[in-house]
């Protein structure tokens, strides 16, 4: 997603995901070839697409100039303006996504995640990595050039790609 954002070079990128029932959500209408967002349609009664806002964003600092100093809905006020000026793009998330906006869904999502983490195998360390002999690392996510300094600690990171 970061590489996609850098490549198009505009102000913002929204992660979108495919859903079976788009009428339950707000749909993001965009050019499937380049990702440029054209419109947002809230809970459409007629089919306009099946990709929805997944709640993950990357912005350049230019977005700060768009946000007034008052209560503002970024999704309803800022995103449409960014899209109409050609500054907002959609990145289709690969893999699994789940709406966890309701308590029952949140608990189900956490259960699925914890089952996934429990069944995940360890990965090899990159060349040049140094880990203190007192550290324990489980399910780590470390980006390039990450530095971790601890004398004695159990480190817990979210599972993902390094």
mmCIF file of C-alpha atoms in Angstrom:
data_model
loop_
_atom_site.group_PDB
_atom_site.id
_atom_site.type_symbol
_atom_site.label_atom_id
_atom_site.label_comp_id
_atom_site.label_asym_id
_atom_site.label_seq_id
_atom_site.Cartn_x
_atom_site.Cartn_y
_atom_site.Cartn_z
ATOM 1 C CA UNK A 1 0.000 0.000 0.000
ATOM 2 C CA UNK A 2 2.887 2.350 0.797
ATOM 3 C CA UNK A 3 4.521 1.649 -2.568
ATOM 4 C CA UNK A 4 1.194 2.255 -4.357
ATOM 5 C CA UNK A 5 0.799 5.586 -2.519
ATOM 6 C CA UNK A 6 4.323 6.672 -3.429
ATOM 7 C CA UNK A 7 3.817 5.631 -7.045
ATOM 8 C CA UNK A 8 0.674 7.704 -7.687
ATOM 9 C CA UNK A 9 2.158 10.641 -5.763
ATOM 10 C CA UNK A 10 -1.133 12.298 -4.794
ATOM 11 C CA UNK A 11 -2.468 13.380 -1.384
ATOM 12 C CA UNK A 12 -4.186 10.224 -0.191
ATOM 13 C CA UNK A 13 -4.721 6.491 -0.464
ATOM 14 C CA UNK A 14 -7.672 4.607 0.997
ATOM 15 C CA UNK A 15 -7.537 0.845 1.443
ATOM 16 C CA UNK A 16 -10.671 -0.771 0.029
ATOM 17 C CA UNK A 17 -11.944 -4.310 0.278
ATOM 18 C CA UNK A 18 -14.472 -6.396 -1.622
ATOM 19 C CA UNK A 19 -17.712 -7.288 0.182
ATOM 20 C CA UNK A 20 -20.613 -9.570 -0.688
ATOM 21 C CA UNK A 21 -23.345 -7.101 0.319
ATOM 22 C CA UNK A 22 -22.203 -3.597 -0.681
ATOM 23 C CA UNK A 23 -25.646 -2.124 0.104
ATOM 24 C CA UNK A 24 -24.788 -2.419 3.830
ATOM 25 C CA UNK A 25 -21.836 -0.054 3.444
ATOM 26 C CA UNK A 26 -20.632 3.037 1.649
ATOM 27 C CA UNK A 27 -19.140 2.014 -1.696
ATOM 28 C CA UNK A 28 -15.968 3.532 -3.135
ATOM 29 C CA UNK A 29 -16.304 4.021 -6.900
ATOM 30 C CA UNK A 30 -12.899 4.116 -8.588
ATOM 31 C CA UNK A 31 -10.982 3.313 -11.763
ATOM 32 C CA UNK A 32 -9.933 -0.327 -11.342
ATOM 33 C CA UNK A 33 -6.870 0.202 -13.567
ATOM 34 C CA UNK A 34 -5.191 3.127 -11.814
ATOM 35 C CA UNK A 35 -7.096 3.357 -8.505
ATOM 36 C CA UNK A 36 -8.259 6.973 -8.934
ATOM 37 C CA UNK A 37 -11.405 7.486 -6.846
ATOM 38 C CA UNK A 38 -14.387 9.003 -8.654
ATOM 39 C CA UNK A 39 -17.128 8.938 -6.032
ATOM 40 C CA UNK A 40 -18.503 7.583 -2.767
ATOM 41 C CA UNK A 41 -22.028 6.148 -2.658
ATOM 42 C CA UNK A 42 -23.502 5.578 0.801
ATOM 43 C CA UNK A 43 -25.459 2.299 1.112
ATOM 44 C CA UNK A 44 -26.421 2.097 -2.575
ATOM 45 C CA UNK A 45 -29.793 0.599 -3.454
ATOM 46 C CA UNK A 46 -28.584 -0.130 -6.996
ATOM 47 C CA UNK A 47 -25.253 -1.821 -7.675
ATOM 48 C CA UNK A 48 -22.411 0.667 -8.259
ATOM 49 C CA UNK A 49 -19.548 -1.551 -7.116
ATOM 50 C CA UNK A 50 -18.546 -3.898 -4.325
ATOM 51 C CA UNK A 51 -15.471 -2.225 -2.827
ATOM 52 C CA UNK A 52 -15.809 -0.403 0.491
ATOM 53 C CA UNK A 53 -13.592 1.759 2.670
ATOM 54 C CA UNK A 54 -11.568 -0.647 4.847
ATOM 55 C CA UNK A 55 -10.549 2.091 7.305
ATOM 56 C CA UNK A 56 -6.825 2.230 6.471
ATOM 57 C CA UNK A 57 -5.401 5.453 5.040
ATOM 58 C CA UNK A 58 -2.132 7.013 3.947
ATOM 59 C CA UNK A 59 -1.990 10.795 3.532
ATOM 60 C CA UNK A 60 0.582 13.371 2.602
ATOM 61 C CA UNK A 61 0.839 16.358 4.912
ATOM 62 C CA UNK A 62 -1.175 18.371 2.345
ATOM 63 C CA UNK A 63 -4.364 16.905 3.835
ATOM 64 C CA UNK A 64 -3.871 19.166 6.860
ATOM 65 C CA UNK A 65 -4.644 22.182 4.666
ATOM 66 C CA UNK A 66 -8.014 20.616 3.793
ATOM 67 C CA UNK A 67 -9.227 20.093 7.364
ATOM 68 C CA UNK A 68 -10.937 23.130 8.918
ATOM 69 C CA UNK A 69 -10.484 23.931 12.602
ATOM 70 C CA UNK A 70 -13.923 22.631 13.542
ATOM 71 C CA UNK A 71 -15.506 19.200 13.955
ATOM 72 C CA UNK A 72 -15.189 17.580 10.533
ATOM 73 C CA UNK A 73 -16.071 14.208 9.040
ATOM 74 C CA UNK A 74 -13.074 13.153 7.000
ATOM 75 C CA UNK A 75 -15.134 10.527 5.159
ATOM 76 C CA UNK A 76 -18.078 12.818 4.315
ATOM 77 C CA UNK A 77 -16.378 16.190 3.906
ATOM 78 C CA UNK A 78 -12.687 15.756 3.124
ATOM 79 C CA UNK A 79 -12.592 12.565 1.020
ATOM 80 C CA UNK A 80 -15.171 13.758 -1.565
ATOM 81 C CA UNK A 81 -13.217 17.006 -2.072
ATOM 82 C CA UNK A 82 -9.954 15.116 -2.441
ATOM 83 C CA UNK A 83 -11.554 12.750 -4.957
ATOM 84 C CA UNK A 84 -13.095 15.556 -7.021
ATOM 85 C CA UNK A 85 -9.677 17.215 -7.325
ATOM 86 C CA UNK A 86 -8.037 13.920 -8.372
ATOM 87 C CA UNK A 87 -6.035 13.570 -5.168
ATOM 88 C CA UNK A 88 -7.479 10.372 -3.694
ATOM 89 C CA UNK A 89 -6.736 6.803 -4.760
ATOM 90 C CA UNK A 90 -7.998 3.356 -3.748
ATOM 91 C CA UNK A 91 -5.730 0.425 -2.930
ATOM 92 C CA UNK A 92 -7.472 -2.970 -2.995
ATOM 93 C CA UNK A 93 -6.475 -4.911 0.113
ATOM 94 C CA UNK A 94 -5.304 -8.437 -0.579
ATOM 95 C CA UNK A 95 -6.438 -11.199 1.740
ATOM 96 C CA UNK A 96 -8.886 -11.231 4.605
ATOM 97 C CA UNK A 97 -10.729 -8.204 6.020
ATOM 98 C CA UNK A 98 -13.567 -8.091 8.529
ATOM 99 C CA UNK A 99 -15.858 -5.334 9.810
ATOM 100 C CA UNK A 100 -15.397 -5.217 13.602
ATOM 101 C CA UNK A 101 -17.620 -2.221 14.327
ATOM 102 C CA UNK A 102 -20.058 -4.179 16.499
ATOM 103 C CA UNK A 103 -19.026 -5.886 19.777
ATOM 104 C CA UNK A 104 -20.020 -9.360 18.542
ATOM 105 C CA UNK A 105 -18.046 -8.877 15.319
ATOM 106 C CA UNK A 106 -15.057 -7.532 17.251
ATOM 107 C CA UNK A 107 -14.976 -10.643 19.459
ATOM 108 C CA UNK A 108 -15.291 -12.910 16.422
ATOM 109 C CA UNK A 109 -12.492 -11.027 14.661
ATOM 110 C CA UNK A 110 -10.197 -11.248 17.681
ATOM 111 C CA UNK A 111 -10.862 -14.979 17.947
ATOM 112 C CA UNK A 112 -9.978 -15.483 14.272
ATOM 113 C CA UNK A 113 -6.841 -13.381 14.667
ATOM 114 C CA UNK A 114 -5.664 -15.203 17.796
ATOM 115 C CA UNK A 115 -6.204 -18.579 16.129
ATOM 116 C CA UNK A 116 -4.161 -17.366 13.167
ATOM 117 C CA UNK A 117 -1.315 -16.103 15.374
ATOM 118 C CA UNK A 118 -1.199 -19.333 17.358
ATOM 119 C CA UNK A 119 -0.745 -21.308 14.126
ATOM 120 C CA UNK A 120 1.923 -19.038 12.639
ATOM 121 C CA UNK A 121 5.475 -20.282 12.267
ATOM 122 C CA UNK A 122 8.580 -18.271 13.125
ATOM 123 C CA UNK A 123 10.394 -16.423 10.350
ATOM 124 C CA UNK A 124 14.106 -16.044 9.699
ATOM 125 C CA UNK A 125 15.884 -12.870 10.766
ATOM 126 C CA UNK A 126 17.351 -10.558 8.183
ATOM 127 C CA UNK A 127 21.113 -10.431 7.748
ATOM 128 C CA UNK A 128 22.663 -8.039 10.255
ATOM 129 C CA UNK A 129 19.884 -8.397 12.838
ATOM 130 C CA UNK A 130 20.954 -8.374 16.468
ATOM 131 C CA UNK A 131 18.670 -9.434 19.316
ATOM 132 C CA UNK A 132 19.704 -9.288 22.959
ATOM 133 C CA UNK A 133 20.005 -12.761 24.504
ATOM 134 C CA UNK A 134 17.411 -11.835 27.171
ATOM 135 C CA UNK A 135 14.711 -10.917 24.612
ATOM 136 C CA UNK A 136 11.824 -13.128 23.529
ATOM 137 C CA UNK A 137 10.094 -12.163 20.291
ATOM 138 C CA UNK A 138 6.749 -13.560 19.160
ATOM 139 C CA UNK A 139 4.791 -12.685 16.009
ATOM 140 C CA UNK A 140 7.049 -9.756 15.142
ATOM 141 C CA UNK A 141 6.537 -7.099 12.515
ATOM 142 C CA UNK A 142 9.708 -5.147 11.879
ATOM 143 C CA UNK A 143 10.284 -2.792 8.986
ATOM 144 C CA UNK A 144 13.629 -2.109 7.341
ATOM 145 C CA UNK A 145 16.118 -0.308 9.619
ATOM 146 C CA UNK A 146 14.106 -1.029 12.804
ATOM 147 C CA UNK A 147 16.114 -0.873 16.036
ATOM 148 C CA UNK A 148 14.993 -2.424 19.338
ATOM 149 C CA UNK A 149 16.973 -2.015 22.551
ATOM 150 C CA UNK A 150 15.941 -3.866 25.733
ATOM 151 C CA UNK A 151 17.850 -5.319 28.656
ATOM 152 C CA UNK A 152 15.143 -7.816 29.575
ATOM 153 C CA UNK A 153 11.737 -8.000 27.968
ATOM 154 C CA UNK A 154 9.134 -10.103 26.266
ATOM 155 C CA UNK A 155 8.279 -8.371 23.004
ATOM 156 C CA UNK A 156 4.871 -8.878 21.457
ATOM 157 C CA UNK A 157 4.137 -7.492 18.006
ATOM 158 C CA UNK A 158 1.133 -7.921 15.751
ATOM 159 C CA UNK A 159 1.475 -10.665 13.188
ATOM 160 C CA UNK A 160 2.094 -9.452 9.667
ATOM 161 C CA UNK A 161 4.643 -9.179 6.930
ATOM 162 C CA UNK A 162 8.079 -7.892 7.781
#
